[in-house]
Amino acid sequence: MEYIIEVEGFKKHFRTVMTQRKVEAVKDVSFKVKPGEIFGFLGPNGAGKTTTMKAMMGLIRPTGGTIRILGGSPGQYAVMSRVGFLPEQPYFYDYLKPQELLHTFGRIFSIPRSVREKRIDELLRVVGLEDARNKTLRKFSKGMLQRIGIAQALINDPELIVLDEPLSGLDPIGRKEVIDLLASLKSQGKTVFFSSHILSDIERLCDRVVIIDKGFVKAEGTLEQLLGSGSGEKEILVGGLKDVASVELLAGVKSVEVVGSLVHRLVVENAQADEVLMSLLRAGLHIVSVSDQRISLESLFISQSGGGPAMEATI
């Protein structure tokens, strides 16, 4: 299968209950997700992320466009039995204990009891809830509820895991554990699609991302494609630099900073990069590396979430 998720021209319009006024929640969203990827879905509040994810799960119907999941249509049992899903604000019966909740979801997928029990023990360990197995969910913190939500999304050993804000409510240790879990899922050949407002985690985890705003795709591609372009600058790491002031005076050098005891990082305009390199070599300095200067994901996110022109999408 070439693509696990295919969203083409997805549109979703709603009508308000009182006035029947049409609201365009999603206007035109298209993207594709390859098998084995960790794919980040980004956008400001109200961009249409949750609406798109609900349509992917078959919970709402598109007004226009098409969505294909695992080669089939959203909502089909043969398709959804191979998918794990955690919504943004899950609700669980708060009088249940973790293993009772997971047994309930396991029965939905017709998983035999003996298999369920082993799977539940494993999942409680993986999400760090072994010590809370005898607590009712009403006593869980928000972070603990998020962990049990991730566990239920994995109960059927899915091929595709779709998570809406899975890192919400977690402390730094919990976030690291979930990040490690998502990375391990990829190592098992699974595909992970998730949204998050924690851009540093997206940058650490994702193979590719799509940014949407006001119902449109604004940017799509690998992080290298999106963050390594547009700055018009080179990053040069140089060793042995002592006369920093003279280097700062070279044409095209925008900044010089220390990144190690013997290494400095220069940010240089592309047009003058060759001349700067030659000057450094003539001075007998050691060039450690030369690379395109990456913009931050935060800078890209802000630039693409303000109604400006869309970047050309890359698949």
mmCIF file of C-alpha atoms in Angstrom:
data_model
loop_
_atom_site.group_PDB
_atom_site.id
_atom_site.type_symbol
_atom_site.label_atom_id
_atom_site.label_comp_id
_atom_site.label_asym_id
_atom_site.label_seq_id
_atom_site.Cartn_x
_atom_site.Cartn_y
_atom_site.Cartn_z
ATOM 1 C CA MET A 1 0.000 0.000 0.000
ATOM 2 C CA GLU A 2 1.572 3.281 -1.133
ATOM 3 C CA TYR A 3 -0.390 5.491 1.260
ATOM 4 C CA ILE A 4 -2.028 4.723 4.602
ATOM 5 C CA ILE A 5 -4.073 7.955 4.605
ATOM 6 C CA GLU A 6 -5.252 9.841 1.512
ATOM 7 C CA VAL A 7 -7.194 13.057 1.995
ATOM 8 C CA GLU A 8 -8.151 14.801 -1.253
ATOM 9 C CA GLY A 9 -9.999 18.125 -1.366
ATOM 10 C CA PHE A 10 -11.725 17.527 1.980
ATOM 11 C CA LYS A 11 -14.396 20.084 2.833
ATOM 12 C CA LYS A 12 -16.780 20.235 5.771
ATOM 13 C CA HIS A 13 -19.609 22.713 6.227
ATOM 14 C CA PHE A 14 -21.951 22.911 9.201
ATOM 15 C CA ARG A 15 -25.158 24.826 9.788
ATOM 16 C CA THR A 16 -25.830 26.560 13.079
ATOM 17 C CA VAL A 17 -28.838 25.241 14.967
ATOM 18 C CA MET A 18 -30.549 28.589 15.585
ATOM 19 C CA THR A 19 -29.919 30.539 12.375
ATOM 20 C CA GLN A 20 -29.036 27.719 9.947
ATOM 21 C CA ARG A 21 -26.088 29.846 8.865
ATOM 22 C CA LYS A 22 -23.463 27.847 6.969
ATOM 23 C CA VAL A 23 -20.063 27.599 8.689
ATOM 24 C CA GLU A 24 -17.102 26.397 6.600
ATOM 25 C CA ALA A 25 -15.007 24.472 9.114
ATOM 26 C CA VAL A 26 -12.681 23.008 6.464
ATOM 27 C CA LYS A 27 -12.472 24.520 2.990
ATOM 28 C CA ASP A 28 -9.871 22.489 1.067
ATOM 29 C CA VAL A 29 -7.448 20.073 2.735
ATOM 30 C CA SER A 30 -5.347 17.477 0.918
ATOM 31 C CA PHE A 31 -2.417 15.381 2.159
ATOM 32 C CA LYS A 32 -1.108 11.814 2.069
ATOM 33 C CA VAL A 33 0.580 9.717 4.743
ATOM 34 C CA LYS A 34 3.000 6.913 3.887
ATOM 35 C CA PRO A 35 3.277 3.613 5.790
ATOM 36 C CA GLY A 36 5.617 3.704 8.783
ATOM 37 C CA GLU A 37 5.692 7.487 9.116
ATOM 38 C CA ILE A 38 5.185 9.650 12.145
ATOM 39 C CA PHE A 39 3.102 12.436 10.628
ATOM 40 C CA GLY A 40 2.431 15.727 12.426
ATOM 41 C CA PHE A 41 -0.818 17.625 11.900
ATOM 42 C CA LEU A 42 -0.403 21.283 12.879
ATOM 43 C CA GLY A 43 -2.540 24.373 12.969
ATOM 44 C CA PRO A 44 -3.860 27.036 15.344
ATOM 45 C CA ASN A 45 -7.105 26.604 17.257
ATOM 46 C CA GLY A 46 -10.032 26.593 14.845
ATOM 47 C CA ALA A 47 -7.901 25.631 11.847
ATOM 48 C CA GLY A 48 -9.936 22.465 11.154
ATOM 49 C CA LYS A 49 -7.627 19.806 12.600
ATOM 50 C CA THR A 50 -10.142 18.016 14.835
ATOM 51 C CA THR A 51 -12.858 18.221 12.158
ATOM 52 C CA THR A 52 -10.506 16.572 9.662
ATOM 53 C CA MET A 53 -9.533 13.856 12.136
ATOM 54 C CA LYS A 54 -13.175 13.122 12.970
ATOM 55 C CA ALA A 55 -13.885 12.690 9.266
ATOM 56 C CA MET A 56 -10.875 10.364 8.962
ATOM 57 C CA MET A 57 -12.389 8.231 11.737
ATOM 58 C CA GLY A 58 -15.826 8.157 10.107
ATOM 59 C CA LEU A 59 -17.442 10.168 12.906
ATOM 60 C CA ILE A 60 -18.650 12.875 10.508
ATOM 61 C CA ARG A 61 -19.224 12.864 6.745
ATOM 62 C CA PRO A 62 -17.342 15.157 4.348
ATOM 63 C CA THR A 63 -19.274 17.870 2.555
ATOM 64 C CA GLY A 64 -16.852 17.461 -0.333
ATOM 65 C CA GLY A 65 -13.706 15.593 -1.310
ATOM 66 C CA THR A 66 -12.615 12.057 -0.465
ATOM 67 C CA ILE A 67 -10.841 10.299 2.405
ATOM 68 C CA ARG A 68 -9.235 6.863 2.197
ATOM 69 C CA ILE A 69 -7.836 5.030 5.235
ATOM 70 C CA LEU A 70 -5.828 1.811 4.831
ATOM 71 C CA GLY A 71 -7.204 1.509 1.319
ATOM 72 C CA GLY A 72 -10.839 1.668 2.456
ATOM 73 C CA SER A 73 -13.487 4.127 3.580
ATOM 74 C CA PRO A 74 -13.669 5.639 7.083
ATOM 75 C CA GLY A 75 -16.239 3.948 9.288
ATOM 76 C CA GLN A 76 -15.964 0.484 7.729
ATOM 77 C CA TYR A 77 -15.369 -2.132 10.432
ATOM 78 C CA ALA A 78 -12.738 -3.913 8.332
ATOM 79 C CA VAL A 79 -10.834 -0.621 8.215
ATOM 80 C CA MET A 80 -11.433 0.761 11.698
ATOM 81 C CA SER A 81 -10.525 -2.532 13.392
ATOM 82 C CA ARG A 82 -6.970 -1.821 12.222
ATOM 83 C CA VAL A 83 -6.949 1.742 13.600
ATOM 84 C CA GLY A 84 -6.354 3.099 17.113
ATOM 85 C CA PHE A 85 -7.844 6.504 17.946
ATOM 86 C CA LEU A 86 -7.561 8.938 20.847
ATOM 87 C CA PRO A 87 -9.828 12.016 20.553
ATOM 88 C CA GLU A 88 -8.801 15.382 21.967
ATOM 89 C CA GLN A 89 -11.195 15.239 24.928
ATOM 90 C CA PRO A 90 -12.006 11.577 25.613
ATOM 91 C CA TYR A 91 -14.629 10.656 28.164
ATOM 92 C CA PHE A 92 -14.352 7.416 30.098
ATOM 93 C CA TYR A 93 -16.729 6.002 32.704
ATOM 94 C CA ASP A 94 -15.081 7.290 35.850
ATOM 95 C CA TYR A 95 -16.169 4.435 38.103
ATOM 96 C CA LEU A 96 -14.164 1.887 36.101
ATOM 97 C CA LYS A 97 -10.620 0.790 36.869
ATOM 98 C CA PRO A 98 -7.961 0.889 34.113
ATOM 99 C CA GLN A 99 -8.034 -2.832 33.367
ATOM 100 C CA GLU A 100 -11.866 -2.808 33.308
ATOM 101 C CA LEU A 101 -11.861 0.006 30.776
ATOM 102 C CA LEU A 102 -9.318 -1.766 28.587
ATOM 103 C CA HIS A 103 -11.253 -5.050 28.792
ATOM 104 C CA THR A 104 -14.329 -3.151 27.545
ATOM 105 C CA PHE A 105 -12.479 -1.798 24.520
ATOM 106 C CA GLY A 106 -10.855 -5.187 23.924
ATOM 107 C CA ARG A 107 -14.280 -6.827 23.740
ATOM 108 C CA ILE A 108 -15.364 -4.259 21.134
ATOM 109 C CA PHE A 109 -12.571 -5.610 18.946
ATOM 110 C CA SER A 110 -13.520 -9.239 19.784
ATOM 111 C CA ILE A 111 -10.101 -9.896 21.333
ATOM 112 C CA PRO A 112 -10.138 -13.213 23.272
ATOM 113 C CA ARG A 113 -9.943 -12.772 27.059
ATOM 114 C CA SER A 114 -6.603 -14.564 27.441
ATOM 115 C CA VAL A 115 -5.059 -12.295 24.792
ATOM 116 C CA ARG A 116 -6.707 -9.224 26.330
ATOM 117 C CA GLU A 117 -5.281 -9.910 29.772
ATOM 118 C CA LYS A 118 -1.712 -10.174 28.502
ATOM 119 C CA ARG A 119 -2.184 -7.121 26.297
ATOM 120 C CA ILE A 120 -3.646 -5.060 29.162
ATOM 121 C CA ASP A 121 -0.771 -5.914 31.508
ATOM 122 C CA GLU A 122 1.691 -4.890 28.813
ATOM 123 C CA LEU A 123 -0.106 -1.630 28.006
ATOM 124 C CA LEU A 124 -0.421 -0.559 31.645
ATOM 125 C CA ARG A 125 3.317 -1.063 31.977
ATOM 126 C CA VAL A 126 4.073 0.794 28.745
ATOM 127 C CA VAL A 127 2.001 3.869 29.702
ATOM 128 C CA GLY A 128 3.209 3.849 33.308
ATOM 129 C CA LEU A 129 -0.052 2.969 35.058
ATOM 130 C CA GLU A 130 0.877 -0.354 36.655
ATOM 131 C CA ASP A 131 0.685 1.142 40.143
ATOM 132 C CA ALA A 132 -2.741 2.677 39.437
ATOM 133 C CA ARG A 133 -4.487 -0.482 38.246
ATOM 134 C CA ASN A 134 -6.692 -0.605 41.376
ATOM 135 C CA LYS A 135 -7.745 3.057 41.268
ATOM 136 C CA THR A 136 -11.008 4.145 39.673
ATOM 137 C CA LEU A 137 -10.680 6.635 36.836
ATOM 138 C CA ARG A 138 -12.444 9.322 38.885
ATOM 139 C CA LYS A 139 -9.241 9.503 40.967
ATOM 140 C CA PHE A 140 -6.990 9.952 37.922
ATOM 141 C CA SER A 141 -5.253 13.230 37.109
ATOM 142 C CA LYS A 142 -5.562 14.693 33.604
ATOM 143 C CA GLY A 143 -2.181 13.271 32.682
ATOM 144 C CA MET A 144 -3.149 9.801 33.927
ATOM 145 C CA LEU A 145 -6.391 9.936 31.919
ATOM 146 C CA GLN A 146 -4.320 10.831 28.848
ATOM 147 C CA ARG A 147 -2.128 7.771 29.462
ATOM 148 C CA ILE A 148 -5.101 5.403 29.733
ATOM 149 C CA GLY A 149 -6.483 7.018 26.574
ATOM 150 C CA ILE A 150 -3.300 6.132 24.731
ATOM 151 C CA ALA A 151 -3.501 2.583 26.103
ATOM 152 C CA GLN A 152 -7.068 2.129 24.776
ATOM 153 C CA ALA A 153 -5.921 3.403 21.371
ATOM 154 C CA LEU A 154 -3.369 0.559 21.293
ATOM 155 C CA ILE A 155 -5.523 -2.273 22.667
ATOM 156 C CA ASN A 156 -6.201 -3.763 19.213
ATOM 157 C CA ASP A 157 -2.511 -3.612 18.150
ATOM 158 C CA PRO A 158 -3.431 -1.236 15.294
ATOM 159 C CA GLU A 159 -1.526 -0.584 12.079
ATOM 160 C CA LEU A 160 -2.468 3.112 12.175
ATOM 161 C CA ILE A 161 -2.616 5.181 15.370
ATOM 162 C CA VAL A 162 -4.444 8.524 15.187
ATOM 163 C CA LEU A 163 -3.995 10.775 18.226
ATOM 164 C CA ASP A 164 -5.535 14.217 18.756
ATOM 165 C CA GLU A 165 -3.285 16.165 21.170
ATOM 166 C CA PRO A 166 -1.812 13.060 22.888
ATOM 167 C CA LEU A 167 0.731 15.117 24.866
ATOM 168 C CA SER A 168 -1.868 17.398 26.421
ATOM 169 C CA GLY A 169 -1.842 17.450 30.216
ATOM 170 C CA LEU A 170 1.392 15.488 30.602
ATOM 171 C CA ASP A 171 4.284 16.647 32.748
ATOM 172 C CA PRO A 172 7.809 16.670 31.184
ATOM 173 C CA ILE A 173 8.518 13.095 32.306
ATOM 174 C CA GLY A 174 5.178 11.890 30.965
ATOM 175 C CA ARG A 175 5.763 13.691 27.666
ATOM 176 C CA LYS A 176 9.152 12.041 27.258
ATOM 177 C CA GLU A 177 7.647 8.621 27.968
ATOM 178 C CA VAL A 178 4.901 9.144 25.376
ATOM 179 C CA ILE A 179 7.425 10.463 22.840
ATOM 180 C CA ASP A 180 9.550 7.355 23.390
ATOM 181 C CA LEU A 181 6.409 5.213 22.997
ATOM 182 C CA LEU A 182 5.502 6.857 19.682
ATOM 183 C CA ALA A 183 9.060 6.370 18.434
ATOM 184 C CA SER A 184 8.903 2.696 19.420
ATOM 185 C CA LEU A 185 5.633 2.291 17.513
ATOM 186 C CA LYS A 186 7.367 3.540 14.400
ATOM 187 C CA SER A 187 10.202 1.044 14.960
ATOM 188 C CA GLN A 188 7.523 -1.682 14.922
ATOM 189 C CA GLY A 189 6.428 -0.545 11.460
ATOM 190 C CA LYS A 190 3.290 1.233 12.597
ATOM 191 C CA THR A 191 2.066 4.560 11.239
ATOM 192 C CA VAL A 192 1.382 7.384 13.715
ATOM 193 C CA PHE A 193 -0.694 10.455 12.835
ATOM 194 C CA PHE A 194 -1.059 13.044 15.576
ATOM 195 C CA SER A 195 -1.751 16.678 16.254
ATOM 196 C CA SER A 196 0.010 18.724 18.915
ATOM 197 C CA HIS A 197 0.614 22.316 19.953
ATOM 198 C CA ILE A 198 3.989 21.368 21.446
ATOM 199 C CA LEU A 199 6.125 22.204 18.422
ATOM 200 C CA SER A 200 9.411 21.017 19.920
ATOM 201 C CA ASP A 201 7.954 17.509 20.222
ATOM 202 C CA ILE A 202 6.712 17.599 16.639
ATOM 203 C CA GLU A 203 10.183 18.652 15.513
ATOM 204 C CA ARG A 204 11.808 15.791 17.446
ATOM 205 C CA LEU A 205 9.398 13.094 16.326
ATOM 206 C CA CYS A 206 7.898 13.663 12.919
ATOM 207 C CA ASP A 207 9.079 12.517 9.505
ATOM 208 C CA ARG A 208 6.660 14.869 7.749
ATOM 209 C CA VAL A 209 4.144 17.520 8.768
ATOM 210 C CA VAL A 210 1.233 19.419 7.311
ATOM 211 C CA ILE A 211 0.180 22.848 8.564
ATOM 212 C CA ILE A 212 -3.405 23.973 8.045
ATOM 213 C CA ASP A 213 -5.026 27.302 8.817
ATOM 214 C CA LYS A 214 -8.549 28.606 8.233
ATOM 215 C CA GLY A 215 -9.466 25.321 6.558
ATOM 216 C CA PHE A 216 -6.636 25.318 3.995
ATOM 217 C CA VAL A 217 -3.262 23.525 3.775
ATOM 218 C CA LYS A 218 -0.519 26.120 4.167
ATOM 219 C CA ALA A 219 2.600 23.890 4.126
ATOM 220 C CA GLU A 220 3.452 20.215 3.780
ATOM 221 C CA GLY A 221 6.664 18.228 3.573
ATOM 222 C CA THR A 222 9.542 16.790 5.539
ATOM 223 C CA LEU A 223 11.004 18.958 8.270
ATOM 224 C CA GLU A 224 14.204 19.184 6.263
ATOM 225 C CA GLN A 225 12.277 20.529 3.271
ATOM 226 C CA LEU A 226 10.252 23.002 5.302
ATOM 227 C CA LEU A 227 12.820 24.186 7.836
ATOM 228 C CA GLY A 228 15.905 24.017 5.657
ATOM 229 C CA SER A 229 14.484 26.352 3.053
ATOM 230 C CA GLY A 230 13.490 29.971 3.114
ATOM 231 C CA SER A 231 16.142 31.360 5.440
ATOM 232 C CA GLY A 232 18.661 32.176 2.687
ATOM 233 C CA GLU A 233 21.522 31.554 5.101
ATOM 234 C CA LYS A 234 24.301 29.060 5.792
ATOM 235 C CA GLU A 235 25.470 27.763 9.147
ATOM 236 C CA ILE A 236 29.239 27.331 9.400
ATOM 237 C CA LEU A 237 30.850 25.592 12.365
ATOM 238 C CA VAL A 238 34.483 26.588 12.690
ATOM 239 C CA GLY A 239 37.207 25.489 15.109
ATOM 240 C CA GLY A 240 40.191 27.421 16.422
ATOM 241 C CA LEU A 241 38.638 30.877 16.105
ATOM 242 C CA LYS A 242 40.251 33.405 18.476
ATOM 243 C CA ASP A 243 39.816 36.754 16.723
ATOM 244 C CA VAL A 244 36.005 36.855 16.738
ATOM 245 C CA ALA A 245 35.829 40.599 16.033
ATOM 246 C CA SER A 246 37.597 40.302 12.672
ATOM 247 C CA VAL A 247 35.254 37.545 11.535
ATOM 248 C CA GLU A 248 32.209 39.577 12.539
ATOM 249 C CA LEU A 249 33.384 42.286 10.131
ATOM 250 C CA LEU A 250 33.390 39.964 7.100
ATOM 251 C CA ALA A 251 30.686 40.759 4.544
ATOM 252 C CA GLY A 252 27.674 38.493 4.891
ATOM 253 C CA VAL A 253 28.371 37.344 8.480
ATOM 254 C CA LYS A 254 25.177 37.913 10.461
ATOM 255 C CA SER A 255 26.173 36.396 13.797
ATOM 256 C CA VAL A 256 28.953 34.531 15.598
ATOM 257 C CA GLU A 257 28.368 32.523 18.755
ATOM 258 C CA VAL A 258 30.214 29.960 20.849
ATOM 259 C CA VAL A 259 28.747 26.432 20.718
ATOM 260 C CA GLY A 260 31.640 24.574 22.345
ATOM 261 C CA SER A 261 34.964 25.196 24.036
ATOM 262 C CA LEU A 262 36.744 25.297 20.671
ATOM 263 C CA VAL A 263 33.882 25.727 18.178
ATOM 264 C CA HIS A 264 32.007 28.806 16.956
ATOM 265 C CA ARG A 265 28.833 28.932 14.874
ATOM 266 C CA LEU A 266 28.611 31.505 12.098
ATOM 267 C CA VAL A 267 25.375 32.436 10.361
ATOM 268 C CA VAL A 268 26.232 33.731 6.893
ATOM 269 C CA GLU A 269 24.150 34.974 3.970
ATOM 270 C CA ASN A 270 24.190 32.486 1.094
ATOM 271 C CA ALA A 271 25.559 35.007 -1.399
ATOM 272 C CA GLN A 272 28.714 35.614 0.670
ATOM 273 C CA ALA A 273 29.168 32.101 2.080
ATOM 274 C CA ASP A 274 31.956 31.084 -0.355
ATOM 275 C CA GLU A 275 33.950 34.241 0.309
ATOM 276 C CA VAL A 276 33.597 33.805 4.081
ATOM 277 C CA LEU A 277 34.757 30.187 3.831
ATOM 278 C CA MET A 278 37.831 31.186 1.824
ATOM 279 C CA SER A 279 38.693 33.858 4.413
ATOM 280 C CA LEU A 280 38.407 31.327 7.237
ATOM 281 C CA LEU A 281 40.605 28.817 5.403
ATOM 282 C CA ARG A 282 43.234 31.458 4.620
ATOM 283 C CA ALA A 283 43.323 32.249 8.341
ATOM 284 C CA GLY A 284 44.188 28.603 9.012
ATOM 285 C CA LEU A 285 40.929 27.811 10.788
ATOM 286 C CA HIS A 286 39.299 24.375 10.826
ATOM 287 C CA ILE A 287 35.898 24.114 9.090
ATOM 288 C CA VAL A 288 33.810 21.599 11.018
ATOM 289 C CA SER A 289 30.678 21.726 8.859
ATOM 290 C CA VAL A 290 28.660 23.833 6.448
ATOM 291 C CA SER A 291 24.872 23.464 6.207
ATOM 292 C CA ASP A 292 21.735 25.364 5.330
ATOM 293 C CA GLN A 293 20.486 27.434 8.245
ATOM 294 C CA ARG A 294 17.205 25.946 9.452
ATOM 295 C CA ILE A 295 14.368 28.156 10.514
ATOM 296 C CA SER A 296 12.520 26.982 13.619
ATOM 297 C CA LEU A 297 9.244 25.105 13.382
ATOM 298 C CA GLU A 298 7.745 27.805 15.578
ATOM 299 C CA SER A 299 8.744 30.495 13.070
ATOM 300 C CA LEU A 300 7.318 28.460 10.202
ATOM 301 C CA PHE A 301 4.116 27.778 12.131
ATOM 302 C CA ILE A 302 3.588 31.462 12.903
ATOM 303 C CA SER A 303 4.351 32.561 9.349
ATOM 304 C CA GLN A 304 1.903 30.039 7.898
ATOM 305 C CA SER A 305 -0.873 30.660 10.439
ATOM 306 C CA GLY A 306 -1.495 34.302 9.779
ATOM 307 C CA GLY A 307 -3.428 34.201 6.547
ATOM 308 C CA GLY A 308 -0.412 34.750 4.311
ATOM 309 C CA PRO A 309 0.274 32.935 1.022
ATOM 310 C CA ALA A 310 0.602 29.167 1.211
ATOM 311 C CA MET A 311 3.910 27.429 0.717
ATOM 312 C CA GLU A 312 4.009 24.961 -2.141
ATOM 313 C CA ALA A 313 3.028 21.551 -0.808
ATOM 314 C CA THR A 314 5.531 18.741 -1.182
ATOM 315 C CA ILE A 315 4.715 15.031 -1.023
#
